[in-house]
PDB file of C-alpha atoms in Angstrom:
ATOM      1  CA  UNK A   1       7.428  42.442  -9.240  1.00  0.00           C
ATOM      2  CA  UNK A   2       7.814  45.976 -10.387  1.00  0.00           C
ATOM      3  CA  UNK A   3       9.552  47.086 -13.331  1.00  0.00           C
ATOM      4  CA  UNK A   4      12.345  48.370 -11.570  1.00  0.00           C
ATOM      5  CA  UNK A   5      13.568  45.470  -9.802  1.00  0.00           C
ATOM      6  CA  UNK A   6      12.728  43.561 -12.820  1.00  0.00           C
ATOM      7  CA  UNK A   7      15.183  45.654 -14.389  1.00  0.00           C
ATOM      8  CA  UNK A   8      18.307  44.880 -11.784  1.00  0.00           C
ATOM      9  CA  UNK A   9      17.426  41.423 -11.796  1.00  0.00           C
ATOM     10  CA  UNK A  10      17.965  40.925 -15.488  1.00  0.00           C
ATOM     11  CA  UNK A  11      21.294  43.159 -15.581  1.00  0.00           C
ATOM     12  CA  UNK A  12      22.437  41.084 -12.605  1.00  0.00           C
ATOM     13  CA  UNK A  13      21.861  37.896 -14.554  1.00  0.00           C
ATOM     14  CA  UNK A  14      23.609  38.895 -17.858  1.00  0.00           C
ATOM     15  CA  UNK A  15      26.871  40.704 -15.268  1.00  0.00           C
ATOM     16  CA  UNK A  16      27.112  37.131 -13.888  1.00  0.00           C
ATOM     17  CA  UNK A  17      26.322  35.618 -17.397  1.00  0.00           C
ATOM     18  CA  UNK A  18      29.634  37.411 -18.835  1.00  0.00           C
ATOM     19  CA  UNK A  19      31.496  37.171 -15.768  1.00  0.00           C
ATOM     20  CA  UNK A  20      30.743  33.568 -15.719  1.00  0.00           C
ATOM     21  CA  UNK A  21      31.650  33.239 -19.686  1.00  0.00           C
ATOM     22  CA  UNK A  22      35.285  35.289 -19.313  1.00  0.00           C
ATOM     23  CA  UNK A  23      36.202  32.610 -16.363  1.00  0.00           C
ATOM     24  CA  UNK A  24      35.248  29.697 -17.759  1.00  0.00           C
ATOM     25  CA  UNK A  25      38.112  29.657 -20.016  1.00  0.00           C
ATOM     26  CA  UNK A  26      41.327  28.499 -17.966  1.00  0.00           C
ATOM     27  CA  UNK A  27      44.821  30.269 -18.533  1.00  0.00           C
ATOM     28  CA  UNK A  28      47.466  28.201 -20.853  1.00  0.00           C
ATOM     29  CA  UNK A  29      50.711  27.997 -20.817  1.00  0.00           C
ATOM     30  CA  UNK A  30      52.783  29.363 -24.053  1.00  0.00           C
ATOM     31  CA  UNK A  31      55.544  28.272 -23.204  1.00  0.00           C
ATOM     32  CA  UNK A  32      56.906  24.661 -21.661  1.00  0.00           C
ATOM     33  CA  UNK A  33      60.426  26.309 -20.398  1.00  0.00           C
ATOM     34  CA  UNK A  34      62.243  23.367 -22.323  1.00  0.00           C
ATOM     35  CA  UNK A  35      62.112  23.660 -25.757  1.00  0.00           C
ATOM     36  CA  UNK A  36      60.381  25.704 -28.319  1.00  0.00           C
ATOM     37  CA  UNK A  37      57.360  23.677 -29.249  1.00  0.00           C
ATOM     38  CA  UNK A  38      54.587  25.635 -30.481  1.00  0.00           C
ATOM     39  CA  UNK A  39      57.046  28.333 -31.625  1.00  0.00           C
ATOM     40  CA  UNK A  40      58.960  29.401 -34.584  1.00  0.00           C
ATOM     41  CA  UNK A  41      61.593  31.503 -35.550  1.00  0.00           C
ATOM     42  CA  UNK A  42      65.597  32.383 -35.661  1.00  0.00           C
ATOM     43  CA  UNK A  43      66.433  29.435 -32.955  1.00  0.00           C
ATOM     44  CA  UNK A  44      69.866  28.677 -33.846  1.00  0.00           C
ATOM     45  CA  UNK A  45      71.012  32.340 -33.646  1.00  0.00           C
ATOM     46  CA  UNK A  46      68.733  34.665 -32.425  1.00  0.00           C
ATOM     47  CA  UNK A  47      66.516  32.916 -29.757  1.00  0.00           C
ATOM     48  CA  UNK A  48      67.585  30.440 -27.207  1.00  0.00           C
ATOM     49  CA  UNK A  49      66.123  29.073 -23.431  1.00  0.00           C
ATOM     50  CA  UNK A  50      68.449  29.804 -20.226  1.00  0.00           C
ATOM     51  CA  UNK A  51      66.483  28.919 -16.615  1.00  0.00           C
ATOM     52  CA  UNK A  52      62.759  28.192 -18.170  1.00  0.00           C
ATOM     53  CA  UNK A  53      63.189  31.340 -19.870  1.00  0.00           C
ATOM     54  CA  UNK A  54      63.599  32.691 -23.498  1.00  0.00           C
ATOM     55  CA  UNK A  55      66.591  35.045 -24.423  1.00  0.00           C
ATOM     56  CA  UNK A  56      67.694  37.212 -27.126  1.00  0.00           C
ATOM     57  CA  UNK A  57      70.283  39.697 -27.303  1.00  0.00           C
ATOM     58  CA  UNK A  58      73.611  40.545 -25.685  1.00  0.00           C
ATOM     59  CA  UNK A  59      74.831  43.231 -24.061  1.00  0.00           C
ATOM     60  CA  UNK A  60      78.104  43.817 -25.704  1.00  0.00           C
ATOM     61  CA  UNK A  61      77.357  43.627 -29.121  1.00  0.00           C
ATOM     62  CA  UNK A  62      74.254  45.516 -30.944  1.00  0.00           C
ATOM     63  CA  UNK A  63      71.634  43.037 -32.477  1.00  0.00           C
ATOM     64  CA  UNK A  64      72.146  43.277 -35.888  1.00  0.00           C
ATOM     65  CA  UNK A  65      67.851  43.836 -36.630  1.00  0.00           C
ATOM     66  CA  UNK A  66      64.382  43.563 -35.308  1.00  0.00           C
ATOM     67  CA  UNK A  67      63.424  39.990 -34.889  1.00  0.00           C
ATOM     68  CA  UNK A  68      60.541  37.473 -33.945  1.00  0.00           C
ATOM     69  CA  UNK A  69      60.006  34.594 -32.238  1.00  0.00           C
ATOM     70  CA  UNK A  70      56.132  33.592 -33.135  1.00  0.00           C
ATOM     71  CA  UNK A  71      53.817  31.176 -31.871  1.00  0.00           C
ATOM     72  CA  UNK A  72      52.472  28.668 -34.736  1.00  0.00           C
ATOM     73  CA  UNK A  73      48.966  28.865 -33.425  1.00  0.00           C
ATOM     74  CA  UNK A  74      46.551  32.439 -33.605  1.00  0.00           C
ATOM     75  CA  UNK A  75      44.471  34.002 -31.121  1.00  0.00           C
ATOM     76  CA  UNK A  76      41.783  36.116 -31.430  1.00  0.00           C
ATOM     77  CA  UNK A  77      40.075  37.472 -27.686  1.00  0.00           C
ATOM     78  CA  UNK A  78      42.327  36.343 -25.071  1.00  0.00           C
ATOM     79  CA  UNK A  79      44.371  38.302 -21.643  1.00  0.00           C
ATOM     80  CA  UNK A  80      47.917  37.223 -22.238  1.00  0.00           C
ATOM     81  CA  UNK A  81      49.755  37.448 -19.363  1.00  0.00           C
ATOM     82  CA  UNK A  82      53.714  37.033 -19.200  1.00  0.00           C
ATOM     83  CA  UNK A  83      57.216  38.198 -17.412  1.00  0.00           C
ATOM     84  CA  UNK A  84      59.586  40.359 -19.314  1.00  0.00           C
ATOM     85  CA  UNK A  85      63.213  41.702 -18.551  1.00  0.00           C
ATOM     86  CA  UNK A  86      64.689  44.272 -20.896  1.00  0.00           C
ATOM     87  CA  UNK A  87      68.541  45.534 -19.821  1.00  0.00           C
ATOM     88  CA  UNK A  88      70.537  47.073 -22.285  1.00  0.00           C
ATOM     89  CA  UNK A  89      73.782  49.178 -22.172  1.00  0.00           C
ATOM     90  CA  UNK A  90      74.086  50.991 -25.026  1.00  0.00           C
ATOM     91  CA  UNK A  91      71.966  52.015 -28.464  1.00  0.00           C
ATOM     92  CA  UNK A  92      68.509  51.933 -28.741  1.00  0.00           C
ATOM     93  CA  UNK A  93      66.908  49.652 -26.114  1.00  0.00           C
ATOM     94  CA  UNK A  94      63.751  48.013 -26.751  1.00  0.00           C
ATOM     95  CA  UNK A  95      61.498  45.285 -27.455  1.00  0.00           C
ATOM     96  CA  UNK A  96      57.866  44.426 -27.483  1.00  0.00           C
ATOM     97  CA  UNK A  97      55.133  41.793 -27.880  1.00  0.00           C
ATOM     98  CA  UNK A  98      52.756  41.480 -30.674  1.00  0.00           C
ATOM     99  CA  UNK A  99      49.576  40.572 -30.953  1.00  0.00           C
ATOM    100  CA  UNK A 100      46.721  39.532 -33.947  1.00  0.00           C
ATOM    101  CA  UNK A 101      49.921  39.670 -36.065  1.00  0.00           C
ATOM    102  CA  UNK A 102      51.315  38.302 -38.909  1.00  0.00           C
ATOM    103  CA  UNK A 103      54.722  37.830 -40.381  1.00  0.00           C
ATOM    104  CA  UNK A 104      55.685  40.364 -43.171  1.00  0.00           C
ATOM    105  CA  UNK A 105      57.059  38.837 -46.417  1.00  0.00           C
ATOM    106  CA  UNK A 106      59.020  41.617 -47.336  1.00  0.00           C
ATOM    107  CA  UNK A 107      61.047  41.964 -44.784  1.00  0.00           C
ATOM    108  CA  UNK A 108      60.517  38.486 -43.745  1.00  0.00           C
ATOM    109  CA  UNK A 109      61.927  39.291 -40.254  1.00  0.00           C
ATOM    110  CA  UNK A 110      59.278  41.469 -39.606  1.00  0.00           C
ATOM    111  CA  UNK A 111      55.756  41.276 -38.110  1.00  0.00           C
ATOM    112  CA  UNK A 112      52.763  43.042 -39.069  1.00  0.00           C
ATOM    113  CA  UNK A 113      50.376  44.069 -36.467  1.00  0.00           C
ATOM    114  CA  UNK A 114      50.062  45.430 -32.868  1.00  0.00           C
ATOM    115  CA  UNK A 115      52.772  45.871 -30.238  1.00  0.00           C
ATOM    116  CA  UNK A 116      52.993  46.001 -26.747  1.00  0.00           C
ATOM    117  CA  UNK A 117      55.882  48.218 -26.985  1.00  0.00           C
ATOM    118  CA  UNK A 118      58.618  47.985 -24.371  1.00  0.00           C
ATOM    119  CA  UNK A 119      61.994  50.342 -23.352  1.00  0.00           C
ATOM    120  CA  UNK A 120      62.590  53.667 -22.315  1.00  0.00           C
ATOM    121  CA  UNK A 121      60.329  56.223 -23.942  1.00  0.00           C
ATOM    122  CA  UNK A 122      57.813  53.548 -24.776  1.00  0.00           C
ATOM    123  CA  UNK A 123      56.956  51.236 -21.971  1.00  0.00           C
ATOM    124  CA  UNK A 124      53.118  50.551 -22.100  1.00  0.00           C
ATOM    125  CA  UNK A 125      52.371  52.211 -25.173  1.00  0.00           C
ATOM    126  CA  UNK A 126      50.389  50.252 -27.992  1.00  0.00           C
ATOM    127  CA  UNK A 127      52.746  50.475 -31.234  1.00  0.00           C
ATOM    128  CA  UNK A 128      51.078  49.440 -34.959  1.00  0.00           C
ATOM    129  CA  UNK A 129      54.359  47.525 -36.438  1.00  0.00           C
ATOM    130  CA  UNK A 130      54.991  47.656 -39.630  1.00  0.00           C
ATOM    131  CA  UNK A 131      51.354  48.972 -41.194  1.00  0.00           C
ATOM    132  CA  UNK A 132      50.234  52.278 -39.333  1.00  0.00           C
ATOM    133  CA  UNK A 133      54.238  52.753 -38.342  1.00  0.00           C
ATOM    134  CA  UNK A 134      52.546  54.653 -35.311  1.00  0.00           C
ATOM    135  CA  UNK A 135      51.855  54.678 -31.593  1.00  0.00           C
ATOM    136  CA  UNK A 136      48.299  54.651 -31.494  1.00  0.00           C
ATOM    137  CA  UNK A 137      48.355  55.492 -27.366  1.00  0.00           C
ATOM    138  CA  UNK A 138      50.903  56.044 -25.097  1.00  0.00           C
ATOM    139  CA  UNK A 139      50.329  55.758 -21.004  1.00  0.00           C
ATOM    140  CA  UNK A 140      51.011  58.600 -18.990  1.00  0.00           C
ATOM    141  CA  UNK A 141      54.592  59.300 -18.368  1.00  0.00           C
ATOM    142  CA  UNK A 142      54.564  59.425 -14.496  1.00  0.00           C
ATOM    143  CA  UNK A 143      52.713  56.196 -14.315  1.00  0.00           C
ATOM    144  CA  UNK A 144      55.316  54.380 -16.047  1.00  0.00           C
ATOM    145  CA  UNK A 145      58.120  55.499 -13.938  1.00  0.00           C
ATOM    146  CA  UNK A 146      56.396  54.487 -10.927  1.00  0.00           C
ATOM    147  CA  UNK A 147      55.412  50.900 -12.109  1.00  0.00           C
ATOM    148  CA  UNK A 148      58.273  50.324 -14.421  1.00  0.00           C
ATOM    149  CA  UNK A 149      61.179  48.313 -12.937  1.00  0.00           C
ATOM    150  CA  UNK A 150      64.114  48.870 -15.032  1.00  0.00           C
ATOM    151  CA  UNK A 151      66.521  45.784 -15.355  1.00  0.00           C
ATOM    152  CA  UNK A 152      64.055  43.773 -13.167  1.00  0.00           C
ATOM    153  CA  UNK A 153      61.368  41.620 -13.999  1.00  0.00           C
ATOM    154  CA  UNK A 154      58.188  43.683 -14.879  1.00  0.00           C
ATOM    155  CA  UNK A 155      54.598  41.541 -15.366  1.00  0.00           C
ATOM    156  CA  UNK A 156      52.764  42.459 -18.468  1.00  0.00           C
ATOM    157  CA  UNK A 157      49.314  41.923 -19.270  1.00  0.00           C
ATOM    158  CA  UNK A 158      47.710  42.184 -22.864  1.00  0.00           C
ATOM    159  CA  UNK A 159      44.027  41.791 -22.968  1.00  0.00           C
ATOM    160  CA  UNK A 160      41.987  42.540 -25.753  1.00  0.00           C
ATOM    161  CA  UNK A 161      38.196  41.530 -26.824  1.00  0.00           C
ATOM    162  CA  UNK A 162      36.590  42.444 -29.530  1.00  0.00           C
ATOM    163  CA  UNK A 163      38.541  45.517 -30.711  1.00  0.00           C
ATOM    164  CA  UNK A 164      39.339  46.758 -27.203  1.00  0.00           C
ATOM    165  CA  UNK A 165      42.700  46.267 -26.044  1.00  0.00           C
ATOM    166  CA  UNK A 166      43.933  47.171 -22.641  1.00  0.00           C
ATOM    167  CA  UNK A 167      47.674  47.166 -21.347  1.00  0.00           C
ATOM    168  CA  UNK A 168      48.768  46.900 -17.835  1.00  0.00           C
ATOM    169  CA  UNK A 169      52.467  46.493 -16.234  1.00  0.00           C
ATOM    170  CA  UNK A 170      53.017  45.256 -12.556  1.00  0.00           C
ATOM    171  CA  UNK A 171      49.070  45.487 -12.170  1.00  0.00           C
ATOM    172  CA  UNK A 172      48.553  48.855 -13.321  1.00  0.00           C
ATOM    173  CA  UNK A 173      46.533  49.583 -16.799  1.00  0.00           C
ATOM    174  CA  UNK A 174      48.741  51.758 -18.771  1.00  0.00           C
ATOM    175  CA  UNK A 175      46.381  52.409 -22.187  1.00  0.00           C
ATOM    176  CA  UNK A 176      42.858  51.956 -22.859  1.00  0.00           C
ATOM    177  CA  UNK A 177      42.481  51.631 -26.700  1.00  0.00           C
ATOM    178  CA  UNK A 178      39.499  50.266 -28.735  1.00  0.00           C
ATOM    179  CA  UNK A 179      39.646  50.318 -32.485  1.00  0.00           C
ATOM    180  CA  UNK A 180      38.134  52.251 -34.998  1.00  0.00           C
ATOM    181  CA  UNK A 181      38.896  50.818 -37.711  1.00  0.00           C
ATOM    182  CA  UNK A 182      37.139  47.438 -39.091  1.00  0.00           C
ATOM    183  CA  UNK A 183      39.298  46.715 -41.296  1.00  0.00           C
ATOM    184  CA  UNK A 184      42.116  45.744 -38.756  1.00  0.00           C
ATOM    185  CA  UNK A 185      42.627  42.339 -38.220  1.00  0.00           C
ATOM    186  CA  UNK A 186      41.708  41.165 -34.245  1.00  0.00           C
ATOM    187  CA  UNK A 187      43.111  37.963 -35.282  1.00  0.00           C
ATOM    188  CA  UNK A 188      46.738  36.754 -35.334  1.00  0.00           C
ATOM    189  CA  UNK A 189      49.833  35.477 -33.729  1.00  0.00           C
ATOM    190  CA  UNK A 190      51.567  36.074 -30.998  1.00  0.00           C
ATOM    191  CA  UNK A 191      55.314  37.179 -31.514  1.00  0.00           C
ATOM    192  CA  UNK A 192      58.281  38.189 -28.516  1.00  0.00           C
ATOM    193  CA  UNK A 193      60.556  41.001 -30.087  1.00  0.00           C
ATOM    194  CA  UNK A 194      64.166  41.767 -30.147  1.00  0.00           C
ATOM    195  CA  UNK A 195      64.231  45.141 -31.584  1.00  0.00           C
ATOM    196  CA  UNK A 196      67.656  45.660 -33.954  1.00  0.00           C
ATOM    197  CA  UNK A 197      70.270  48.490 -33.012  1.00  0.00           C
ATOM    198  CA  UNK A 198      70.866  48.150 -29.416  1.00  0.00           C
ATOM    199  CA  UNK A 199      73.195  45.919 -27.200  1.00  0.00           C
ATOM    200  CA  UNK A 200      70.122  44.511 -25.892  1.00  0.00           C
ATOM    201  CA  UNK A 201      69.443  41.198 -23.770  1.00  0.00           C
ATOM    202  CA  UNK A 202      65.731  40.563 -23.383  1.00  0.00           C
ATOM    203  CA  UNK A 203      63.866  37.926 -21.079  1.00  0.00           C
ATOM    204  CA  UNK A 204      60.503  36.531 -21.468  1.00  0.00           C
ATOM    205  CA  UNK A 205      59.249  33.773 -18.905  1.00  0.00           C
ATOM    206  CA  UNK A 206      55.873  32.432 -17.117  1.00  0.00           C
ATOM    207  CA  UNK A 207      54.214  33.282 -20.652  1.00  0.00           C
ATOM    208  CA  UNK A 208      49.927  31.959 -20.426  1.00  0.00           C
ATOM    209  CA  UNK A 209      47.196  32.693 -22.356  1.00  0.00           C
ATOM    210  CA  UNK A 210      43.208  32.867 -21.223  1.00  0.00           C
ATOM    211  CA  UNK A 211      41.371  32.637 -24.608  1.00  0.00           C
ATOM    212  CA  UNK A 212      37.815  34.646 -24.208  1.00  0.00           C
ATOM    213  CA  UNK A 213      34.725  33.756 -25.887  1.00  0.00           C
TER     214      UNK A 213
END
């Protein structure tokens, strides 16, 4: 056998090695759509379950400040995969997902880490919450408006490996980011946001994870 060939054969074998690797690892559900096992956070106020689904927020009066509901367990590769609906009526509108987070002391109703940042103006962009206080990468704008159902549900998927993180809404990859910087945790919890200073009601449902080796 020639070099060549030899050559294809053994990039063929370590393709279906990894291939083989990322879907060997079955998706898991977050969240039950009774209760808030695995979860912690503002449940008596803030957070409650309506139809299998968790809500925060109202639309006619403005939520008083950014809040969290975390999961008790961290992740480190994984896709995340989960529905979202954001409708607001008046202030600033928005909410997000982090992700190899951490909650802040100081504010303790804070998180510390990345975002999946979603609203108007931000949908798809990767926000670093309360430590760069940045976007790091925004999608392009005409993308968004033709993937982005407002009021509606919209399916967002978080996957990140190793330092690269990728975003995609309704099936489309909105950012493309990998880290530079090794001193960033890519370890953490997972947190749903309520962002303060907007009559905001916000909807997360069907919420699994796929850990990757």
């Amino acid at each position: 056998m020639n070099k060549p060939i030899k050559s294809i054969l053994f990039f063929l074998i370590m393709f279906a090695s990894m291939t083989g690797s990322t879907q060997s690892s079955k998706s898991v559900s977050l969240f039950n759509g009774k209760n808030f096992q695995g979860w912690e956070g503002d449940t008596l106020k803030t957070w409650h379950i309506q139809d299998d689904t968790i809500v925060a927020g109202s639309l006619s009066e403005f939520a008083p400040q950014n809040d969290f509901l975390v999961t008790k367990a961290t992740y480190r590769n994984f896709i995340l995969r989960l529905k979202v609906k954001l409708t607001g009526s008046e202030g600033f509108v928005n909410a997000g997902v982090q992700f190899h987070s951490q909650r802040s002391v100081s504010p303790p109703n804070e998180m510390i880490g990345y975002q999946a940042d979603l609203g108007p103006k931000y949908w798809g962009s990767l926000y670093d919450e309360s430590r760069r206080n940045k976007i790091l990468v925004s999608p392009d704008s005409n993308l968004i408006a033709s993937v982005v159902k407002p009021k509606q549900w919209n399916e967002l998927k978080i996957w990140s490996e190793n330092g690269h993180i990728r975003i995609f809404i309704n099936g489309k990859q909105t950012i493309n980011y990998i880290e530079s910087d090794n001193n960033i945790p890519q370890t953490g919890k997972i947190g749903l946001q309520i962002h303060g200073a907007g009559k905001t009601l916000v909807e997360y449902k069907e919420i699994f994870i796929q850990p990757l080796p």
